[in-house]
Amino acid sequence: MDKQTAAKIIRDTFEKPFDKGRFINFSKNLVNFLDDSSNFVYQGNYIPDAYKPYIHTLERIGKYQDADDNKTDILIAQLKKETSLERARTIQRNFIAWYLNGSRGGDLKDAALVAFVSPDNEDWRFSLVKMDYLLEESPSGKTKVKTELTPARRFSFLVGENESSHTAQSQLVDILADDRNNPTLSILQNAFNIEVATREFFNRYRELFHKVKEALDKLVEEDKVIRQDFKAKGVNTVNFSKKLLGQIVFLYFLQKKGWLGVPGNKNWGEGNKKFLRTLFEKCNKERKNFFNDYLEYLFYAALNNEDRGGIDPSYYPRFECRIPFLNGGLFTSDYDWEKTKIVIPNDIFSDRRDDSDEGSGILDIFDLYNFTVKEDEPLEKEVAVDPETLGKVFENLLEVKDRKSKGTYYTPREIVHYMCQESLINYLDTAVNTGEVPLVPTRPPQGKLLGQPDPQQAALKAPQYRVLSPREDIEEFVRKGESTIEHDSRVETYGKETKRYSYKLPESIRQNAKLIDEKLDSIRVCDPAVGSGAFLVNMMTEVIRARNILTTYLADKEERRTNYNFKRHAIQNCLYGVDIDPGAIEIAKLRLWLSLVVDEEDIRQIQPLPNLDYKIVCGNSLLGVEKNLFNLELFNNLEKLKSLYFNETNTKRKQEYRVQIDNLINQITNNNQNFDFEVYFSEIFHEKGGFNVVIANPPYGFRNVLSKEEKTYFRKQKNIQFPSGDIAELFIIIALQKLVRVNGILTFIIPKKSLYGESWRNVRKTWLSHELTYLMDASKAFEKVLLEQVSFSIIKEGGRKERVTIGALNQSQDRIEIFGSFPLEDIFSNELKNAQIYKGIFPKSILNKINTYSTLDTEQLVKAEIGISNITQHLTFQATGNYPCIKGIDIIKYGLKPGKRYLKGRIARKYLPLYQGHKIVAQEIVAHIQNPFPHIMITMFYDDANRLINDTCVEIKILDSKLEKKFLLAYYQSNFCNWYSYNLIYNRAIRTMHFIDYYINQIPIPKSIIHDPCHQEKFVEVVDQILAITKDHDYLTNPTKQAKVKELERHIDQMVYELYDLTPEEIAVVEGFNK
């Protein structure tokens, strides 16, 4: 099938109300060999009681099995309520999970493609629901599915009459066009990849920014009134353009909810879902300017104006419809909009000529995409522009000032989800299981013959860890609890368990539901590098999901336990953020406002958005001020005013509160304008002594991040030592000193070199001086960012656990793979030289043999000396009067590339005495190789010509006379040493692995080699044969000679394996360690 036909089938199916015939036709083209021989319909008693209020029927229209033996059914789920399509996403997902998991005695299925259809058929959802079964080996040796909670993951396109199919077309068209092959489950999952849509949306959004900015630049240049007003108000075209796009995209979410263009006699939610396009068409007919005559009035006279007169203050006569008052600041004008005439050309907003023309204006591009107000979750992903997508786009745009700017990069969703869930688990584990315990046993009162017993002294108590709800139960509650709601709700309703319905959530969670809910209500979270607000929003999402699960088991099931009320409470009391970039602050506020808009369901009165100026603050998290902490009256007044300001909607009173708040802050700080946590967030420190959770992706780097004055300030004035020189380490130190309360949680993602770098050893000491709960290799999590990352979480001054959970982001970046929980001494051996997080994935037998047969952790046997630095400008290819000099790029295994470079004689002569004699020379940076599987290659050659080397090379000097140079040449380049170095020294890093003293001396040397030099002679013999071949001038062009060297290298590998007595199975692990 050609792509045009395929795209038409998608459009006909997805841009219209649901039609069963069209959907079957689409399915048969999506899956070429669909088995429709055994279809059926579930309804009535075939639908479990827990799902009956939501599901009318479930119909199978076909099934198929792909080349990987994955079983997939194609289903139609008819819902009972229109609102179920949006509000009951968890129930829909769990219902299909029930079906896939065997339902009424059926086979296990791996996935389903499902049309979820609301009663009016107008809008519907096309979803891929995929199970993640856990397998285990039965006593008989057979593999079977492990019996435990198995959540399903759902990936969806929202489709129908009011939706665009642009993204669905671009991501599904190739599958439909392929007439020969059934798509595998992995291909289908990739077609639902939200990241593809996000990247496309960002690229188009950035282009729109450039268009708006360039139009504004021209206006400012030509119009003196605009130019003077912008200058007086501190407005620049970069921020103006970003804010304008942010305002418009926010309105796309509002019109999606039906909040714009609501007729005067209708409720919120019944508005025009294409309001902005309708407004633009009206503007064009009237030959007016869309920005100056329409958008400015919409923004500043309607959305930012609480009282518009009339009986209904929400009615805006200019547009003859209801427009909500939003408050919060997004639609506050930064310039004099009534006096300036900013005529942005209409074609910036839409240059579409007819329905067949896609157009390239703001409205044209936004109209192509589906907008959903639901936040992405670990188990629920919608292929649409959601608030998280918008946050990514905004954060990416922070550094974009012109067309040369590429943007910054955000933390991937899976990492954010994992970090937030781990932080919440750690918090609940400590908060729920820590209580006041008597320091000494209490004795019963001793009786007296006459009178009352003597009064007893109150027992001394102290906080202590005692288990009410085991950590394993808390983890299951946070990660999988949502999948228990329907079953457990039915048990609670009927008051007893039955054979078919029994509790799924652990008993300790159910029994302590009230206590856990109180702890969730009182959590306090801070992101000191808030960026787009991803961590705060996701922490809030996790907390609210957990509270919704607990509602089932609480006597208090009143209407006030709604998502909206939970969120408003969390935003007012629980979430705090700081960022040095004012643009980031506005983005984070926008994310939080959007999260409230998601769950505002009052069709009669929309609540104004809160003021977040003292919750999400622009400032430098690392600096502080000298302040008067003892003037409690000032702090009490400050905290009262901030609480009043949060909900205030009157413009005049808001300004009065701001002036009073800022005056109090100035009094406390002696007019120092630097941000200070204990002042701006004083209520946290008075209430709790610090935050329960501090979570962030702090900035990395040194040279371009900290000024010279800041470095002096921290190291000299504050006496803060951070040997790595990286600002991320500084964030860790200051967060633990200033922000995290005792037993609080610190969860960061920082450079991966913290696992193994010499200068990062203090960070590893910090991890172990508290309670390290997990380490997760995020590897190359950030697209186009050179650094690799690792995430960690610690409990401040915890120290109960002696094990740490280890995991890694998988290569497709859609899952965190957990390796297991390991004793700290296993991971942090070798005097904290590194954290060997990949140790746990290899057989213990290999590691035990290495420890038994090697000199690991004993004396230093070799020394690496880096070559001559700062001589690049003195290198030449002219031999006369000059001396041979090697760069790392010249070295191949056991030899050199053809072509010679020389160091000029005048410079070279002072170094010649240092490089006399035969020597081993290695590349200073270890090469990482991706194919056929990720691995490294330590590269060395044997120099017998007194060559000089520059600083991209190291010379390996032997400190123990029993060691032979040629043995080490062979040994260090063996498969075994590359395997060991890659996994257990560099922790599978892929960049900037230096082959210097610190790392070389972590490579084990077999004891037998030192005790019996005869062992080395065998290696020397083979090396001599290799060197004889690699010295030949035609070696690099002679396949026969290269094959011979490969054969000899394999022989060396086998000899190394024999030194450690490795079995064939263990050798297979070393040789295929990451295939």
PDB file of C-alpha atoms in Angstrom, residues 47 52 72 74 113 184 279 559 618 691 738 774 912 923 949 1071:
ATOM      1  CA  ILE A  47     -17.783  -7.898  33.141  1.00  0.00           C
ATOM      2  CA  LYS A  52     -19.426  -2.590  35.659  1.00  0.00           C
ATOM      3  CA  THR A  72      -1.928  -9.321  20.771  1.00  0.00           C
ATOM      4  CA  ILE A  74      -7.645  -6.144  19.011  1.00  0.00           C
ATOM      5  CA  LEU A 113      -4.843  -2.689  20.707  1.00  0.00           C
ATOM      6  CA  THR A 184       6.104  -6.786  16.141  1.00  0.00           C
ATOM      7  CA  LEU A 279     -11.532  34.260  16.830  1.00  0.00           C
ATOM      8  CA  GLU A 559     -16.183  15.015  48.347  1.00  0.00           C
ATOM      9  CA  CYS A 618      14.037  33.253  41.285  1.00  0.00           C
ATOM     10  CA  PHE A 691      12.488  19.767  53.805  1.00  0.00           C
ATOM     11  CA  LYS A 738      20.948  23.823  54.706  1.00  0.00           C
ATOM     12  CA  TYR A 774      19.797   3.505  45.451  1.00  0.00           C
ATOM     13  CA  LEU A 912      64.995  13.372  25.409  1.00  0.00           C
ATOM     14  CA  GLN A 923      46.389   6.078  24.725  1.00  0.00           C
ATOM     15  CA  ILE A 949      55.058  11.240  23.645  1.00  0.00           C
ATOM     16  CA  GLU A1071      33.603 -12.382  26.130  1.00  0.00           C
TER      17      GLU A1071
END
